[in-house]
């Protein structure tokens, strides 16, 4: 299983406080967290690399991609976004982190505005597991806390998640669907809310556990890949009547005779 962590990697270069928290970028902290859980076949890619580090070779080889973006969503090339979407439909897992809720790729895959309410007041977040049997909840307590965070509140304008794993409560009274699973084509998508750049959230053990669980959950399975495995086209496929699994019309002939 091959993982690619995509990070915008701008805040860490511009803001000294953030560089102090993440000297090698948030992608490096996430990579360390995954390694703690035995996930070591992990590459990284960033916005300012050619093709944002997402060449056809990288995309083709990636089983699960993590995506952190915030201040430069608009700089992500639409052609790359299309390629990432295609890979998700083919089966690549995608884990969208924090402010990635407003990334081009997440909005494209959701089809809604993905807007929300937010507040920067360094408040406490309590994350409740509301789907305890889910693979992403494996090894977690009933709830865990982030001492200081940026608040995201409802209404979060997403489609109804296929599975809701986490709900967050915030000190200021807001709530948020903070762990949301979706299926698109053959691919699995997990949105995970925590990850504001001014707090050391990607060094927290519970966060590492969730990300590692999510990578395992989002890994492609060898199910029937039809129709997205047909390279280059997802158009509806015409099936000739002679290819039908049973003779068509036999049952209705029967009914006519009985009647
Ligand atoms: Zn943020």
Tab-separated table of C-alpha atoms and ligand atoms in Angstrom:
chain	number	residue	atom	x	y	z
A	1	UNK	CA	0.000	0.000	0.000
A	2	UNK	CA	1.430	3.342	-1.101
A	3	UNK	CA	0.425	6.611	0.619
A	4	UNK	CA	0.979	10.148	-0.678
A	5	UNK	CA	0.618	13.081	1.718
A	6	UNK	CA	-0.179	16.250	-0.210
A	7	UNK	CA	0.424	19.511	1.644
A	8	UNK	CA	0.029	23.050	0.386
A	9	UNK	CA	3.134	23.868	2.506
A	10	UNK	CA	2.856	27.643	2.500
A	11	UNK	CA	1.957	28.619	6.080
A	12	UNK	CA	5.016	26.770	7.379
A	13	UNK	CA	7.269	28.837	5.089
A	14	UNK	CA	5.617	32.204	5.730
A	15	UNK	CA	4.781	32.270	9.453
A	16	UNK	CA	7.578	31.852	11.996
A	17	UNK	CA	5.257	30.464	14.728
A	18	UNK	CA	4.014	27.757	12.385
A	19	UNK	CA	7.528	26.963	11.174
A	20	UNK	CA	8.485	26.488	14.829
A	21	UNK	CA	5.683	23.928	15.275
A	22	UNK	CA	6.335	22.170	11.977
A	23	UNK	CA	9.933	22.836	10.886
A	24	UNK	CA	9.683	20.284	8.062
A	25	UNK	CA	6.040	20.983	7.249
A	26	UNK	CA	2.821	19.411	8.454
A	27	UNK	CA	3.303	16.620	5.907
A	28	UNK	CA	6.456	15.533	7.765
A	29	UNK	CA	4.607	15.424	11.100
A	30	UNK	CA	1.795	13.395	9.533
A	31	UNK	CA	4.331	11.065	7.935
A	32	UNK	CA	5.962	10.475	11.358
A	33	UNK	CA	2.554	9.776	12.848
A	34	UNK	CA	1.750	7.153	10.220
A	35	UNK	CA	5.182	5.557	10.724
A	36	UNK	CA	4.352	5.121	14.433
A	37	UNK	CA	1.527	2.856	13.270
A	38	UNK	CA	3.643	0.858	10.838
A	39	UNK	CA	2.647	2.725	7.677
A	40	UNK	CA	5.996	3.457	6.085
A	41	UNK	CA	5.512	3.396	2.312
A	42	UNK	CA	4.686	7.098	2.350
A	43	UNK	CA	5.668	9.845	-0.080
A	44	UNK	CA	4.958	13.562	0.128
A	45	UNK	CA	4.005	16.152	-2.475
A	46	UNK	CA	3.574	19.906	-2.193
A	47	UNK	CA	1.924	22.709	-4.129
A	48	UNK	CA	5.063	24.446	-5.368
A	49	UNK	CA	6.620	21.353	-6.915
A	50	UNK	CA	6.126	20.835	-10.674
A	51	UNK	CA	2.591	19.476	-11.206
A	52	UNK	CA	2.170	20.042	-7.436
A	53	UNK	CA	4.213	16.865	-6.986
A	54	UNK	CA	1.318	14.877	-8.424
A	55	UNK	CA	2.728	13.527	-11.655
A	56	UNK	CA	0.903	10.774	-13.528
A	57	UNK	CA	3.429	8.293	-12.111
A	58	UNK	CA	2.768	9.411	-8.521
A	59	UNK	CA	-0.997	9.389	-9.007
A	60	UNK	CA	-0.948	5.970	-10.620
A	61	UNK	CA	1.143	4.504	-7.795
A	62	UNK	CA	-0.875	6.059	-4.947
A	63	UNK	CA	-3.410	3.911	-3.077
A	64	UNK	CA	-4.362	6.515	-0.480
A	65	UNK	CA	-3.821	10.278	-0.616
A	66	UNK	CA	-4.037	12.751	2.271
A	67	UNK	CA	-4.812	16.394	1.404
A	68	UNK	CA	-4.057	19.506	3.471
A	69	UNK	CA	-4.679	22.907	1.890
A	70	UNK	CA	-5.861	26.324	3.054
A	71	UNK	CA	-4.543	29.617	1.707
A	72	UNK	CA	-3.904	28.579	-1.899
A	73	UNK	CA	-6.785	26.326	-2.940
A	74	UNK	CA	-7.227	28.532	-6.023
A	75	UNK	CA	-3.633	27.877	-7.122
A	76	UNK	CA	-4.232	24.156	-7.530
A	77	UNK	CA	-4.408	23.407	-11.247
A	78	UNK	CA	-7.833	22.256	-12.451
A	79	UNK	CA	-6.224	19.603	-14.643
A	80	UNK	CA	-4.521	18.035	-11.607
A	81	UNK	CA	-7.804	18.163	-9.685
A	82	UNK	CA	-9.487	16.270	-12.541
A	83	UNK	CA	-6.761	13.629	-12.425
A	84	UNK	CA	-7.102	13.187	-8.650
A	85	UNK	CA	-10.875	12.882	-9.009
A	86	UNK	CA	-10.418	10.241	-11.699
A	87	UNK	CA	-8.096	8.271	-9.428
A	88	UNK	CA	-10.661	8.426	-6.602
A	89	UNK	CA	-13.368	7.101	-8.928
A	90	UNK	CA	-10.980	4.310	-9.939
A	91	UNK	CA	-10.530	3.391	-6.271
A	92	UNK	CA	-7.818	5.582	-4.689
A	93	UNK	CA	-8.639	6.518	-1.099
A	94	UNK	CA	-8.673	10.238	-0.220
A	95	UNK	CA	-8.384	11.685	3.291
A	96	UNK	CA	-9.229	15.376	3.352
A	97	UNK	CA	-7.873	17.276	6.326
A	98	UNK	CA	-9.221	20.338	8.150
A	99	UNK	CA	-9.310	23.399	5.826
A	100	UNK	CA	-9.169	20.979	2.898
A	101	UNK	CA	-12.974	21.106	3.230
A	102	UNK	CA	-12.787	24.054	0.832
A	103	UNK	CA	-10.295	22.516	-1.601
A	104	UNK	CA	-11.221	22.131	-5.251
A	105	UNK	CA	-10.959	18.356	-5.064
A	106	UNK	CA	-13.260	17.977	-2.035
A	107	UNK	CA	-15.885	20.369	-3.396
A	108	UNK	CA	-15.802	18.618	-6.757
A	109	UNK	CA	-16.275	15.209	-5.169
A	110	UNK	CA	-19.052	16.443	-2.847
A	111	UNK	CA	-20.946	18.651	-5.307
A	112	UNK	CA	-21.948	21.135	-2.575
A	113	UNK	CA	-20.385	24.373	-1.319
A	114	UNK	CA	-18.636	22.589	1.632
A	115	UNK	CA	-18.934	25.877	3.523
A	116	UNK	CA	-19.079	26.079	7.322
A	117	UNK	CA	-18.822	28.456	10.300
A	118	UNK	CA	-15.460	29.052	11.945
A	119	UNK	CA	-13.903	30.963	14.825
A	120	UNK	CA	-10.329	31.401	16.006
A	121	UNK	CA	-10.526	31.662	19.798
A	122	UNK	CA	-8.103	28.912	20.934
A	123	UNK	CA	-10.974	26.897	22.392
A	124	UNK	CA	-11.204	23.284	23.544
A	125	UNK	CA	-12.599	20.593	21.234
A	126	UNK	CA	-14.065	17.297	22.437
A	127	UNK	CA	-14.305	14.685	19.686
A	128	UNK	CA	-16.882	11.957	20.312
A	129	UNK	CA	-16.818	8.581	18.596
A	130	UNK	CA	-20.387	8.075	17.356
A	131	UNK	CA	-19.719	4.924	15.290
A	132	UNK	CA	-17.703	2.720	17.674
A	133	UNK	CA	-17.659	-0.341	15.398
A	134	UNK	CA	-16.140	1.570	12.496
A	135	UNK	CA	-12.558	0.710	11.438
A	136	UNK	CA	-11.547	4.380	11.814
A	137	UNK	CA	-12.547	4.256	15.505
A	138	UNK	CA	-10.334	1.279	16.263
A	139	UNK	CA	-8.334	1.703	19.481
A	140	UNK	CA	-9.901	5.027	20.428
A	141	UNK	CA	-11.562	5.935	23.734
A	142	UNK	CA	-15.222	7.101	23.709
A	143	UNK	CA	-13.948	10.664	23.255
A	144	UNK	CA	-10.707	12.588	23.178
A	145	UNK	CA	-9.882	16.275	23.389
A	146	UNK	CA	-7.778	18.853	21.614
A	147	UNK	CA	-6.812	21.492	24.194
A	148	UNK	CA	-6.722	24.416	21.783
A	149	UNK	CA	-8.162	24.583	18.305
A	150	UNK	CA	-9.833	26.669	15.674
A	151	UNK	CA	-13.590	25.987	15.798
A	152	UNK	CA	-15.528	24.651	12.824
A	153	UNK	CA	-19.298	24.706	13.324
A	154	UNK	CA	-22.460	23.568	11.608
A	155	UNK	CA	-23.913	24.051	9.235
A	156	UNK	CA	-21.292	22.174	7.259
A	157	UNK	CA	-22.715	22.114	3.732
A	158	UNK	CA	-21.853	18.585	2.636
A	159	UNK	CA	-24.014	15.742	1.353
A	160	UNK	CA	-25.269	13.423	4.114
A	161	UNK	CA	-22.156	11.308	4.919
A	162	UNK	CA	-22.396	7.606	4.144
A	163	UNK	CA	-20.992	7.025	7.631
A	164	UNK	CA	-20.435	9.513	10.440
A	165	UNK	CA	-17.624	8.445	12.775
A	166	UNK	CA	-16.930	11.577	14.855
A	167	UNK	CA	-18.902	14.525	16.165
A	168	UNK	CA	-17.109	17.477	17.777
A	169	UNK	CA	-18.250	19.733	20.600
A	170	UNK	CA	-16.540	23.062	21.151
A	171	UNK	CA	-16.148	25.187	24.249
A	172	UNK	CA	-18.085	28.001	22.590
A	173	UNK	CA	-21.161	25.800	22.124
A	174	UNK	CA	-20.922	24.789	18.465
A	175	UNK	CA	-21.009	21.232	17.171
A	176	UNK	CA	-19.607	19.738	13.969
A	177	UNK	CA	-19.601	16.495	11.984
A	178	UNK	CA	-15.855	16.060	12.197
A	179	UNK	CA	-15.311	12.554	10.797
A	180	UNK	CA	-17.295	11.857	7.635
A	181	UNK	CA	-17.061	8.908	5.234
A	182	UNK	CA	-18.157	9.006	1.612
A	183	UNK	CA	-17.992	6.622	-1.320
A	184	UNK	CA	-17.467	7.980	-4.832
A	185	UNK	CA	-17.100	5.461	-7.650
A	186	UNK	CA	-14.761	2.753	-6.357
A	187	UNK	CA	-13.018	5.179	-4.001
A	188	UNK	CA	-13.465	5.964	-0.323
A	189	UNK	CA	-13.202	9.473	1.091
A	190	UNK	CA	-12.750	10.450	4.727
A	191	UNK	CA	-13.008	14.044	5.880
A	192	UNK	CA	-11.304	14.695	9.242
A	193	UNK	CA	-11.730	18.098	10.830
A	194	UNK	CA	-8.781	18.728	13.207
A	195	UNK	CA	-5.552	20.155	11.841
A	196	UNK	CA	-5.365	23.924	12.224
A	197	UNK	CA	-1.815	25.024	11.449
A	198	UNK	CA	-1.178	27.220	14.515
A	199	UNK	CA	-1.561	24.348	17.019
A	200	UNK	CA	0.542	21.147	17.326
A	201	UNK	CA	-2.412	18.939	16.395
A	202	UNK	CA	-0.442	16.668	14.062
A	203	UNK	CA	1.814	15.669	16.946
A	204	UNK	CA	-1.098	14.358	19.058
A	205	UNK	CA	-1.208	10.538	19.421
A	206	UNK	CA	-5.001	10.251	18.999
A	207	UNK	CA	-4.793	12.176	15.744
A	208	UNK	CA	-2.056	9.842	14.479
A	209	UNK	CA	-4.243	6.867	15.412
A	210	UNK	CA	-7.224	8.272	13.464
A	211	UNK	CA	-5.118	9.039	10.389
A	212	UNK	CA	-3.524	5.583	10.402
A	213	UNK	CA	-6.946	3.946	10.802
A	214	UNK	CA	-8.316	6.100	8.004
A	215	UNK	CA	-5.475	5.123	5.659
A	216	UNK	CA	-6.231	1.448	6.305
A	217	UNK	CA	-9.966	1.979	5.786
A	218	UNK	CA	-9.493	3.989	2.572
A	219	UNK	CA	-7.099	1.492	0.996
A	220	UNK	CA	-8.593	0.125	-2.240
A	221	UNK	CA	-10.110	-3.341	-2.094
A	222	UNK	CA	-10.059	-5.777	-4.992
A	223	UNK	CA	-13.757	-5.467	-5.696
A	224	UNK	CA	-15.350	-5.326	-9.141
A	225	UNK	CA	-13.743	-2.252	-10.661
A	226	UNK	CA	-16.339	-1.785	-13.386
A	227	UNK	CA	-16.858	0.751	-14.896
A	228	UNK	CA	-14.043	2.982	-13.696
A	229	UNK	CA	-11.297	0.571	-14.662
A	230	UNK	CA	-12.025	1.292	-18.312
A	231	UNK	CA	-9.145	3.645	-18.790
A	232	UNK	CA	-9.995	6.985	-20.241
A	233	UNK	CA	-13.762	6.695	-20.260
A	234	UNK	CA	-16.534	6.582	-17.698
A	235	UNK	CA	-19.292	6.886	-20.277
A	236	UNK	CA	-22.304	4.567	-19.968
A	237	UNK	CA	-21.579	1.215	-21.569
A	238	UNK	CA	-24.102	-0.195	-24.053
A	239	UNK	CA	-24.754	-3.909	-23.486
A	240	UNK	CA	-26.009	-5.941	-26.429
A	241	UNK	CA	-29.130	-8.061	-25.808
A	242	UNK	CA	-27.123	-11.170	-26.810
A	243	UNK	CA	-24.817	-10.494	-23.805
A	244	UNK	CA	-27.730	-10.690	-21.321
A	245	UNK	CA	-27.239	-13.272	-18.580
A	246	UNK	CA	-30.695	-14.829	-19.175
A	247	UNK	CA	-32.857	-14.870	-22.297
A	248	UNK	CA	-34.859	-11.676	-22.113
A	249	UNK	CA	-38.628	-12.050	-22.505
A	250	UNK	CA	-38.954	-15.706	-21.409
A	251	UNK	CA	-40.662	-14.782	-18.125
A	252	UNK	CA	-43.158	-12.426	-19.733
A	253	UNK	CA	-44.034	-15.075	-22.380
A	254	UNK	CA	-44.773	-17.385	-19.461
A	255	UNK	CA	-47.091	-14.860	-17.845
A	256	UNK	CA	-48.986	-14.359	-21.082
A	257	UNK	CA	-49.577	-18.091	-21.410
A	258	UNK	CA	-50.750	-18.462	-17.765
A	259	UNK	CA	-53.090	-15.490	-18.150
B	1	LIG	ZN1	-7.601	26.259	10.198
